[in-house]
Amino acid sequence: MPLHRLVFFLGGFDPKTPRHYHRLYRAAARAHPPGPDGEQLSVGPRHSHDTLSDVWDVHWRPAQGPTLHTRYAVLRWDDIVLRHWGRGLRRVLADWQLMYLRRGALRTLARIRAAAPACFWLGNLPLGLALACMAGAGLVGAALCWALGLPPTMAAVALPAGLLLWRQLERRLDTEWLLRLYAFTCAQGEGELPDLDARLDALADALLAQARAHPAHELLVVGHSTGAIQAAAVLARALQRGPDLPRCARHLGLLTLGHCTPLLAWQPRASRFRAELARLAETADLTWWDFTAPADWAAFAQVPPWTEAGGPARCHATSPRFHQTMSEASYAALKQDRQALHLHYLRAPERPGGYDPVSFTAGPMSLAERHQALQARDRGPALPETP
């Protein structure tokens, strides 16, 4: 069965397994709005390809013409995420040490504050909540000491209550999910995650082997959230290991969704990752598109994922414009849930004609063909020459 597309997907900093992403994809395919050609979609069962990936097949059946077959592979690093997913106080304090006490992390946060202030403030929300709870408890303790005529030092007995309030509020509000993401990426930039580095090498080898074994019309790598960082690194390493990779498919594409690339690229010691981004930018066969919503405070819509312009790669950064593919009520509800908004890149739109993850990963047009059509549309019709 000839493949139209070979997809490699990397999820974000989340311990969810490929089972979760398969369920999401099947739901998106079922909810996929019908196109003008009345195409039909079917998603096959998931099976484990090896220890590094799970795969399934997607079949796009247009009203006319042959069925398009896609092989969809989820590249696994969820086990590494799980080892860094602790929510206890010891884990939180270790994450604080990474984010707020390291010189490199502080320099990165300062740059983030200037370029993407929403990301900066959301990343500091856990620290603000903790300080507010402890300060509030201290003030209550001091007020009680004053009212009861006790020594001011007795106000310290209220601090355990502040600690308890902080942990209870955090569990209810889940403010630390972005702290875990930021701290993990800071550790990656400091070179403190050798297990992740080895996994990215192994995934690059696996991608190269599958690409050589399954020639396709398009080879597409997809990364969501911090998975965009890992997707860029895996593809760059695969290109370094196998210069023949662009010839394994007619088109080579990289699709990033809700990216956090500057969180690693702006760290002083992340020179290897900056070199990998440069390698991608210098790959003439690559088309790199990014969709990041300005309303998504957990991502960097204000900064393109390649961080620097230049190079022959075809790059395009834009917003998915969720509001154009949803009802007003649905979009208003989505904006109230920051985590749901950050995950919405993987869900089908309510209305056709806009951003649609299923069309990008299973539809007839490759990223390169979409880019060519976009450029033709932007140029518009040629004006007639004046006599």
PDB file of C-alpha atoms in Angstrom, residues 10-288:
ATOM      1  CA  LEU A  10       5.697  14.290  19.599  1.00  0.00           C
ATOM      2  CA  GLY A  11       3.422  15.423  22.403  1.00  0.00           C
ATOM      3  CA  GLY A  12       4.254  18.039  24.997  1.00  0.00           C
ATOM      4  CA  PHE A  13       5.428  17.757  28.587  1.00  0.00           C
ATOM      5  CA  ASP A  14       2.663  15.389  29.659  1.00  0.00           C
ATOM      6  CA  PRO A  15       2.900  11.794  30.899  1.00  0.00           C
ATOM      7  CA  LYS A  16      -0.054  10.717  28.735  1.00  0.00           C
ATOM      8  CA  THR A  17       0.720   7.704  26.549  1.00  0.00           C
ATOM      9  CA  PRO A  18       0.091   7.124  22.815  1.00  0.00           C
ATOM     10  CA  ARG A  19      -3.272   5.612  23.798  1.00  0.00           C
ATOM     11  CA  HIS A  20      -4.396   9.113  24.783  1.00  0.00           C
ATOM     12  CA  TYR A  21      -3.235  10.686  21.503  1.00  0.00           C
ATOM     13  CA  HIS A  22      -4.865   7.907  19.480  1.00  0.00           C
ATOM     14  CA  ARG A  23      -8.146   8.569  21.284  1.00  0.00           C
ATOM     15  CA  LEU A  24      -7.789  12.310  20.608  1.00  0.00           C
ATOM     16  CA  TYR A  25      -7.059  11.710  16.936  1.00  0.00           C
ATOM     17  CA  ARG A  26     -10.027   9.383  16.470  1.00  0.00           C
ATOM     18  CA  ALA A  27     -12.287  11.949  18.135  1.00  0.00           C
ATOM     19  CA  ALA A  28     -10.911  14.694  15.853  1.00  0.00           C
ATOM     20  CA  ALA A  29     -11.472  12.494  12.795  1.00  0.00           C
ATOM     21  CA  ARG A  30     -15.071  11.774  13.823  1.00  0.00           C
ATOM     22  CA  ALA A  31     -15.739  15.479  14.409  1.00  0.00           C
ATOM     23  CA  HIS A  32     -13.921  16.546  11.236  1.00  0.00           C
ATOM     24  CA  PRO A  33     -16.245  18.911   9.313  1.00  0.00           C
ATOM     25  CA  PRO A  34     -17.178  17.560   5.880  1.00  0.00           C
ATOM     26  CA  GLY A  35     -15.245  19.180   3.069  1.00  0.00           C
ATOM     27  CA  PRO A  36     -16.540  20.289  -0.324  1.00  0.00           C
ATOM     28  CA  ASP A  37     -15.597  16.931  -1.842  1.00  0.00           C
ATOM     29  CA  GLY A  38     -17.435  14.896   0.781  1.00  0.00           C
ATOM     30  CA  GLU A  39     -14.341  12.935   1.798  1.00  0.00           C
ATOM     31  CA  GLN A  40     -14.594  10.097   4.305  1.00  0.00           C
ATOM     32  CA  LEU A  41     -12.108   9.429   7.097  1.00  0.00           C
ATOM     33  CA  SER A  42     -11.264   6.270   8.976  1.00  0.00           C
ATOM     34  CA  VAL A  43      -8.669   5.738  11.689  1.00  0.00           C
ATOM     35  CA  GLY A  44      -7.293   2.276  12.291  1.00  0.00           C
ATOM     36  CA  PRO A  45      -6.384   0.658  15.601  1.00  0.00           C
ATOM     37  CA  ARG A  46      -3.230   1.607  17.439  1.00  0.00           C
ATOM     38  CA  HIS A  47      -0.434  -0.909  17.826  1.00  0.00           C
ATOM     39  CA  SER A  48       3.039  -0.786  19.288  1.00  0.00           C
ATOM     40  CA  HIS A  49       5.709  -0.601  16.616  1.00  0.00           C
ATOM     41  CA  ASP A  50       8.597  -0.866  19.078  1.00  0.00           C
ATOM     42  CA  THR A  51       9.559   0.551  22.476  1.00  0.00           C
ATOM     43  CA  LEU A  52       9.934   4.019  20.966  1.00  0.00           C
ATOM     44  CA  SER A  53       6.724   4.420  18.979  1.00  0.00           C
ATOM     45  CA  ASP A  54       3.086   3.426  18.553  1.00  0.00           C
ATOM     46  CA  VAL A  55       1.471   3.658  15.125  1.00  0.00           C
ATOM     47  CA  TRP A  56      -1.906   3.639  13.422  1.00  0.00           C
ATOM     48  CA  ASP A  57      -3.224   4.100   9.890  1.00  0.00           C
ATOM     49  CA  VAL A  58      -5.473   6.884   8.616  1.00  0.00           C
ATOM     50  CA  HIS A  59      -7.442   6.568   5.362  1.00  0.00           C
ATOM     51  CA  TRP A  60      -8.749   9.672   3.566  1.00  0.00           C
ATOM     52  CA  ARG A  61     -11.291   8.682   0.915  1.00  0.00           C
ATOM     53  CA  PRO A  62     -12.222  11.556  -1.420  1.00  0.00           C
ATOM     54  CA  ALA A  63     -15.398  11.472  -3.485  1.00  0.00           C
ATOM     55  CA  GLN A  64     -13.229  10.988  -6.553  1.00  0.00           C
ATOM     56  CA  GLY A  65      -9.748   9.624  -6.901  1.00  0.00           C
ATOM     57  CA  PRO A  66      -7.730   7.087  -4.935  1.00  0.00           C
ATOM     58  CA  THR A  67      -7.750   6.749  -1.166  1.00  0.00           C
ATOM     59  CA  LEU A  68      -4.871   8.499   0.594  1.00  0.00           C
ATOM     60  CA  HIS A  69      -3.096   6.395   3.204  1.00  0.00           C
ATOM     61  CA  THR A  70      -1.242   7.909   6.154  1.00  0.00           C
ATOM     62  CA  ARG A  71       0.916   6.097   8.680  1.00  0.00           C
ATOM     63  CA  TYR A  72       0.797   8.019  11.976  1.00  0.00           C
ATOM     64  CA  ALA A  73       3.531   7.321  14.540  1.00  0.00           C
ATOM     65  CA  VAL A  74       3.676   8.741  18.068  1.00  0.00           C
ATOM     66  CA  LEU A  75       7.302   8.993  19.166  1.00  0.00           C
ATOM     67  CA  ARG A  76       7.500   8.264  22.875  1.00  0.00           C
ATOM     68  CA  TRP A  77       9.126  10.263  25.615  1.00  0.00           C
ATOM     69  CA  ASP A  78       6.206  10.120  28.070  1.00  0.00           C
ATOM     70  CA  ASP A  79       8.130   7.764  30.357  1.00  0.00           C
ATOM     71  CA  ILE A  80      10.818  10.442  30.807  1.00  0.00           C
ATOM     72  CA  VAL A  81       8.149  13.058  31.529  1.00  0.00           C
ATOM     73  CA  LEU A  82       6.585  10.751  34.120  1.00  0.00           C
ATOM     74  CA  ARG A  83       9.861  10.552  36.028  1.00  0.00           C
ATOM     75  CA  HIS A  84       9.824  14.355  36.342  1.00  0.00           C
ATOM     76  CA  TRP A  85       6.097  14.746  37.046  1.00  0.00           C
ATOM     77  CA  GLY A  86       6.102  14.689  40.857  1.00  0.00           C
ATOM     78  CA  ARG A  87       3.730  17.141  42.533  1.00  0.00           C
ATOM     79  CA  GLY A  88       5.028  16.927  46.107  1.00  0.00           C
ATOM     80  CA  LEU A  89       6.596  19.830  47.972  1.00  0.00           C
ATOM     81  CA  ARG A  90      10.133  18.509  47.397  1.00  0.00           C
ATOM     82  CA  ARG A  91       9.559  18.448  43.618  1.00  0.00           C
ATOM     83  CA  VAL A  92       8.086  21.958  43.684  1.00  0.00           C
ATOM     84  CA  LEU A  93      11.051  23.366  45.602  1.00  0.00           C
ATOM     85  CA  ALA A  94      13.454  21.679  43.184  1.00  0.00           C
ATOM     86  CA  ASP A  95      11.581  23.252  40.262  1.00  0.00           C
ATOM     87  CA  TRP A  96      11.759  26.643  41.965  1.00  0.00           C
ATOM     88  CA  GLN A  97      15.496  26.234  42.344  1.00  0.00           C
ATOM     89  CA  LEU A  98      15.787  25.534  38.610  1.00  0.00           C
ATOM     90  CA  MET A  99      13.602  28.443  37.536  1.00  0.00           C
ATOM     91  CA  TYR A 100      14.233  31.199  40.043  1.00  0.00           C
ATOM     92  CA  LEU A 101      17.741  30.666  41.415  1.00  0.00           C
ATOM     93  CA  ARG A 102      19.806  29.732  38.341  1.00  0.00           C
ATOM     94  CA  ARG A 103      21.533  32.592  36.575  1.00  0.00           C
ATOM     95  CA  GLY A 104      20.856  31.146  33.115  1.00  0.00           C
ATOM     96  CA  ALA A 105      17.166  30.607  33.862  1.00  0.00           C
ATOM     97  CA  LEU A 106      16.808  34.132  35.232  1.00  0.00           C
ATOM     98  CA  ARG A 107      18.399  35.582  32.094  1.00  0.00           C
ATOM     99  CA  THR A 108      15.987  33.527  29.990  1.00  0.00           C
ATOM    100  CA  LEU A 109      13.002  34.685  32.057  1.00  0.00           C
ATOM    101  CA  ALA A 110      14.082  38.305  31.613  1.00  0.00           C
ATOM    102  CA  ARG A 111      14.146  37.843  27.850  1.00  0.00           C
ATOM    103  CA  ILE A 112      10.761  36.101  27.953  1.00  0.00           C
ATOM    104  CA  ARG A 113       9.322  39.002  29.942  1.00  0.00           C
ATOM    105  CA  ALA A 114      10.360  41.408  27.215  1.00  0.00           C
ATOM    106  CA  ALA A 115       9.210  39.305  24.246  1.00  0.00           C
ATOM    107  CA  ALA A 116       6.240  37.359  25.615  1.00  0.00           C
ATOM    108  CA  PRO A 117       5.007  38.931  28.868  1.00  0.00           C
ATOM    109  CA  ALA A 118       1.925  36.685  29.100  1.00  0.00           C
ATOM    110  CA  CYS A 119       4.159  33.591  29.193  1.00  0.00           C
ATOM    111  CA  PHE A 120       6.329  35.243  31.827  1.00  0.00           C
ATOM    112  CA  TRP A 121       3.465  36.095  34.184  1.00  0.00           C
ATOM    113  CA  LEU A 122       1.734  32.750  33.765  1.00  0.00           C
ATOM    114  CA  GLY A 123       5.024  30.997  34.498  1.00  0.00           C
ATOM    115  CA  ASN A 124       5.390  33.020  37.700  1.00  0.00           C
ATOM    116  CA  LEU A 125       1.814  32.391  38.856  1.00  0.00           C
ATOM    117  CA  PRO A 126       2.840  29.415  41.086  1.00  0.00           C
ATOM    118  CA  LEU A 127       5.428  31.556  42.872  1.00  0.00           C
ATOM    119  CA  GLY A 128       2.933  34.382  43.285  1.00  0.00           C
ATOM    120  CA  LEU A 129       0.315  32.047  44.753  1.00  0.00           C
ATOM    121  CA  ALA A 130       2.797  30.608  47.262  1.00  0.00           C
ATOM    122  CA  LEU A 131       4.070  34.026  48.355  1.00  0.00           C
ATOM    123  CA  ALA A 132       0.531  35.383  48.676  1.00  0.00           C
ATOM    124  CA  CYS A 133      -0.556  32.462  50.883  1.00  0.00           C
ATOM    125  CA  MET A 134       2.511  32.677  53.125  1.00  0.00           C
ATOM    126  CA  ALA A 135       2.351  36.482  53.373  1.00  0.00           C
ATOM    127  CA  GLY A 136      -1.374  36.333  54.129  1.00  0.00           C
ATOM    128  CA  ALA A 137      -0.796  33.798  56.882  1.00  0.00           C
ATOM    129  CA  GLY A 138       1.979  35.963  58.327  1.00  0.00           C
ATOM    130  CA  LEU A 139      -0.256  39.039  58.361  1.00  0.00           C
ATOM    131  CA  VAL A 140      -3.088  37.129  60.052  1.00  0.00           C
ATOM    132  CA  GLY A 141      -0.635  35.811  62.644  1.00  0.00           C
ATOM    133  CA  ALA A 142       0.743  39.288  63.276  1.00  0.00           C
ATOM    134  CA  ALA A 143      -2.768  40.710  63.663  1.00  0.00           C
ATOM    135  CA  LEU A 144      -3.674  38.020  66.185  1.00  0.00           C
ATOM    136  CA  CYS A 145      -0.470  38.638  68.138  1.00  0.00           C
ATOM    137  CA  TRP A 146      -1.272  42.350  68.279  1.00  0.00           C
ATOM    138  CA  ALA A 147      -4.884  41.718  69.336  1.00  0.00           C
ATOM    139  CA  LEU A 148      -3.919  39.188  72.028  1.00  0.00           C
ATOM    140  CA  GLY A 149      -0.840  41.033  73.242  1.00  0.00           C
ATOM    141  CA  LEU A 150       1.516  38.217  72.279  1.00  0.00           C
ATOM    142  CA  PRO A 151       5.154  38.684  71.201  1.00  0.00           C
ATOM    143  CA  PRO A 152       5.459  39.370  67.437  1.00  0.00           C
ATOM    144  CA  THR A 153       7.600  36.254  67.023  1.00  0.00           C
ATOM    145  CA  MET A 154       4.507  34.152  67.784  1.00  0.00           C
ATOM    146  CA  ALA A 155       3.165  35.142  64.353  1.00  0.00           C
ATOM    147  CA  ALA A 156       5.383  32.413  62.913  1.00  0.00           C
ATOM    148  CA  VAL A 157       2.943  29.764  64.189  1.00  0.00           C
ATOM    149  CA  ALA A 158       0.566  30.841  61.390  1.00  0.00           C
ATOM    150  CA  LEU A 159       3.039  29.914  58.657  1.00  0.00           C
ATOM    151  CA  PRO A 160       2.108  26.170  58.620  1.00  0.00           C
ATOM    152  CA  ALA A 161      -1.472  27.262  57.982  1.00  0.00           C
ATOM    153  CA  GLY A 162      -0.220  29.326  55.036  1.00  0.00           C
ATOM    154  CA  LEU A 163       1.687  26.322  53.741  1.00  0.00           C
ATOM    155  CA  LEU A 164      -1.411  24.134  54.006  1.00  0.00           C
ATOM    156  CA  LEU A 165      -3.557  26.779  52.276  1.00  0.00           C
ATOM    157  CA  TRP A 166      -1.006  27.092  49.471  1.00  0.00           C
ATOM    158  CA  ARG A 167      -0.913  23.354  48.770  1.00  0.00           C
ATOM    159  CA  GLN A 168      -4.706  23.054  48.901  1.00  0.00           C
ATOM    160  CA  LEU A 169      -5.218  25.963  46.513  1.00  0.00           C
ATOM    161  CA  GLU A 170      -2.582  24.615  44.147  1.00  0.00           C
ATOM    162  CA  ARG A 171      -4.301  21.228  43.979  1.00  0.00           C
ATOM    163  CA  ARG A 172      -7.598  22.928  43.249  1.00  0.00           C
ATOM    164  CA  LEU A 173      -6.249  25.440  40.696  1.00  0.00           C
ATOM    165  CA  ASP A 174      -3.386  23.304  39.303  1.00  0.00           C
ATOM    166  CA  THR A 175      -1.170  26.342  38.883  1.00  0.00           C
ATOM    167  CA  GLU A 176       2.049  24.337  38.742  1.00  0.00           C
ATOM    168  CA  TRP A 177       1.589  22.503  35.438  1.00  0.00           C
ATOM    169  CA  LEU A 178       3.447  25.290  33.623  1.00  0.00           C
ATOM    170  CA  LEU A 179       6.076  25.435  36.384  1.00  0.00           C
ATOM    171  CA  ARG A 180       6.855  21.752  35.764  1.00  0.00           C
ATOM    172  CA  LEU A 181       7.111  22.401  32.030  1.00  0.00           C
ATOM    173  CA  TYR A 182       9.398  25.424  32.444  1.00  0.00           C
ATOM    174  CA  ALA A 183      11.630  23.768  35.051  1.00  0.00           C
ATOM    175  CA  PHE A 184      12.036  20.638  32.929  1.00  0.00           C
ATOM    176  CA  THR A 185      13.048  22.718  29.913  1.00  0.00           C
ATOM    177  CA  CYS A 186      15.477  24.719  32.061  1.00  0.00           C
ATOM    178  CA  ALA A 187      17.067  21.429  33.129  1.00  0.00           C
ATOM    179  CA  GLN A 188      17.267  20.419  29.456  1.00  0.00           C
ATOM    180  CA  GLY A 189      19.046  23.670  28.644  1.00  0.00           C
ATOM    181  CA  GLU A 190      21.506  23.116  31.484  1.00  0.00           C
ATOM    182  CA  GLY A 191      22.361  19.662  30.090  1.00  0.00           C
ATOM    183  CA  GLU A 192      20.985  17.917  33.188  1.00  0.00           C
ATOM    184  CA  LEU A 193      18.735  15.445  31.352  1.00  0.00           C
ATOM    185  CA  PRO A 194      21.047  12.828  29.797  1.00  0.00           C
ATOM    186  CA  ASP A 195      18.134  10.388  29.523  1.00  0.00           C
ATOM    187  CA  LEU A 196      16.214  12.845  27.352  1.00  0.00           C
ATOM    188  CA  ASP A 197      19.265  13.588  25.197  1.00  0.00           C
ATOM    189  CA  ALA A 198      19.825   9.870  24.598  1.00  0.00           C
ATOM    190  CA  ARG A 199      16.137   9.419  23.787  1.00  0.00           C
ATOM    191  CA  LEU A 200      16.195  12.207  21.192  1.00  0.00           C
ATOM    192  CA  ASP A 201      19.145  10.478  19.513  1.00  0.00           C
ATOM    193  CA  ALA A 202      17.268   7.166  19.534  1.00  0.00           C
ATOM    194  CA  LEU A 203      14.120   8.791  18.140  1.00  0.00           C
ATOM    195  CA  ALA A 204      16.137  10.414  15.362  1.00  0.00           C
ATOM    196  CA  ASP A 205      17.506   6.995  14.414  1.00  0.00           C
ATOM    197  CA  ALA A 206      13.994   5.487  14.548  1.00  0.00           C
ATOM    198  CA  LEU A 207      12.574   8.278  12.377  1.00  0.00           C
ATOM    199  CA  LEU A 208      15.331   7.798   9.824  1.00  0.00           C
ATOM    200  CA  ALA A 209      14.838   4.028   9.709  1.00  0.00           C
ATOM    201  CA  GLN A 210      11.054   4.285   9.260  1.00  0.00           C
ATOM    202  CA  ALA A 211      11.407   6.996   6.620  1.00  0.00           C
ATOM    203  CA  ARG A 212      13.778   4.820   4.609  1.00  0.00           C
ATOM    204  CA  ALA A 213      11.495   1.795   4.962  1.00  0.00           C
ATOM    205  CA  HIS A 214       8.279   3.659   4.019  1.00  0.00           C
ATOM    206  CA  PRO A 215       8.767   6.151   1.165  1.00  0.00           C
ATOM    207  CA  ALA A 216       5.872   8.616   1.030  1.00  0.00           C
ATOM    208  CA  HIS A 217       4.604  11.702  -0.753  1.00  0.00           C
ATOM    209  CA  GLU A 218       5.243  13.689   2.448  1.00  0.00           C
ATOM    210  CA  LEU A 219       7.299  13.048   5.534  1.00  0.00           C
ATOM    211  CA  LEU A 220       5.762  15.252   8.241  1.00  0.00           C
ATOM    212  CA  VAL A 221       7.054  15.774  11.790  1.00  0.00           C
ATOM    213  CA  VAL A 222       4.530  17.311  14.210  1.00  0.00           C
ATOM    214  CA  GLY A 223       5.286  18.740  17.660  1.00  0.00           C
ATOM    215  CA  HIS A 224       2.859  20.177  20.200  1.00  0.00           C
ATOM    216  CA  SER A 225       3.858  22.521  23.052  1.00  0.00           C
ATOM    217  CA  THR A 226       7.288  21.452  24.356  1.00  0.00           C
ATOM    218  CA  GLY A 227       6.962  18.582  21.901  1.00  0.00           C
ATOM    219  CA  ALA A 228       7.775  21.250  19.286  1.00  0.00           C
ATOM    220  CA  ILE A 229      11.209  21.578  20.912  1.00  0.00           C
ATOM    221  CA  GLN A 230      11.760  17.829  20.832  1.00  0.00           C
ATOM    222  CA  ALA A 231      10.373  17.535  17.278  1.00  0.00           C
ATOM    223  CA  ALA A 232      12.821  20.165  16.011  1.00  0.00           C
ATOM    224  CA  ALA A 233      15.719  18.418  17.772  1.00  0.00           C
ATOM    225  CA  VAL A 234      14.741  14.955  16.492  1.00  0.00           C
ATOM    226  CA  LEU A 235      14.361  16.129  12.891  1.00  0.00           C
ATOM    227  CA  ALA A 236      17.640  18.075  12.982  1.00  0.00           C
ATOM    228  CA  ARG A 237      19.495  15.057  14.365  1.00  0.00           C
ATOM    229  CA  ALA A 238      17.898  12.761  11.785  1.00  0.00           C
ATOM    230  CA  LEU A 239      19.053  15.116   9.025  1.00  0.00           C
ATOM    231  CA  GLN A 240      22.555  15.126  10.476  1.00  0.00           C
ATOM    232  CA  ARG A 241      22.649  11.333  10.671  1.00  0.00           C
ATOM    233  CA  GLY A 242      21.015  10.742   7.304  1.00  0.00           C
ATOM    234  CA  PRO A 243      21.617  13.360   4.599  1.00  0.00           C
ATOM    235  CA  ASP A 244      19.413  11.187   2.382  1.00  0.00           C
ATOM    236  CA  LEU A 245      16.341  11.867   4.575  1.00  0.00           C
ATOM    237  CA  PRO A 246      14.862  14.557   2.255  1.00  0.00           C
ATOM    238  CA  ARG A 247      14.973  12.021  -0.587  1.00  0.00           C
ATOM    239  CA  CYS A 248      12.855   9.526   1.375  1.00  0.00           C
ATOM    240  CA  ALA A 249       9.761  11.569   0.502  1.00  0.00           C
ATOM    241  CA  ARG A 250       8.767  14.045  -2.141  1.00  0.00           C
ATOM    242  CA  HIS A 251       8.117  16.691   0.535  1.00  0.00           C
ATOM    243  CA  LEU A 252       9.629  17.202   3.991  1.00  0.00           C
ATOM    244  CA  GLY A 253       7.575  19.119   6.555  1.00  0.00           C
ATOM    245  CA  LEU A 254       7.701  20.231  10.174  1.00  0.00           C
ATOM    246  CA  LEU A 255       4.457  21.362  11.825  1.00  0.00           C
ATOM    247  CA  THR A 256       4.665  22.958  15.280  1.00  0.00           C
ATOM    248  CA  LEU A 257       1.597  23.733  17.390  1.00  0.00           C
ATOM    249  CA  GLY A 258       1.501  26.032  20.416  1.00  0.00           C
ATOM    250  CA  HIS A 259       5.291  26.055  20.537  1.00  0.00           C
ATOM    251  CA  CYS A 260       7.611  26.912  23.465  1.00  0.00           C
ATOM    252  CA  THR A 261      10.852  26.861  21.477  1.00  0.00           C
ATOM    253  CA  PRO A 262      12.372  30.089  22.919  1.00  0.00           C
ATOM    254  CA  LEU A 263      12.161  28.618  26.405  1.00  0.00           C
ATOM    255  CA  LEU A 264      15.075  26.381  25.438  1.00  0.00           C
ATOM    256  CA  ALA A 265      16.683  28.311  22.579  1.00  0.00           C
ATOM    257  CA  TRP A 266      17.176  31.443  24.713  1.00  0.00           C
ATOM    258  CA  GLN A 267      19.015  29.647  27.496  1.00  0.00           C
ATOM    259  CA  PRO A 268      22.713  30.578  27.506  1.00  0.00           C
ATOM    260  CA  ARG A 269      23.972  26.989  27.583  1.00  0.00           C
ATOM    261  CA  ALA A 270      21.565  25.578  24.958  1.00  0.00           C
ATOM    262  CA  SER A 271      24.065  25.964  22.119  1.00  0.00           C
ATOM    263  CA  ARG A 272      23.375  22.499  20.715  1.00  0.00           C
ATOM    264  CA  PHE A 273      19.689  23.250  20.286  1.00  0.00           C
ATOM    265  CA  ARG A 274      20.423  26.594  18.619  1.00  0.00           C
ATOM    266  CA  ALA A 275      22.690  24.735  16.197  1.00  0.00           C
ATOM    267  CA  GLU A 276      19.853  22.294  15.495  1.00  0.00           C
ATOM    268  CA  LEU A 277      17.478  25.152  14.735  1.00  0.00           C
ATOM    269  CA  ALA A 278      20.097  26.598  12.394  1.00  0.00           C
ATOM    270  CA  ARG A 279      20.432  23.218  10.654  1.00  0.00           C
ATOM    271  CA  LEU A 280      16.686  23.164  10.029  1.00  0.00           C
ATOM    272  CA  ALA A 281      16.720  26.719   8.696  1.00  0.00           C
ATOM    273  CA  GLU A 282      19.478  25.745   6.254  1.00  0.00           C
ATOM    274  CA  THR A 283      17.556  22.700   4.941  1.00  0.00           C
ATOM    275  CA  ALA A 284      16.267  23.848   1.560  1.00  0.00           C
ATOM    276  CA  ASP A 285      13.908  20.866   1.258  1.00  0.00           C
ATOM    277  CA  LEU A 286      12.086  21.703   4.516  1.00  0.00           C
ATOM    278  CA  THR A 287       8.755  23.483   4.895  1.00  0.00           C
ATOM    279  CA  TRP A 288       8.154  24.571   8.498  1.00  0.00           C
TER     280      TRP A 288
END
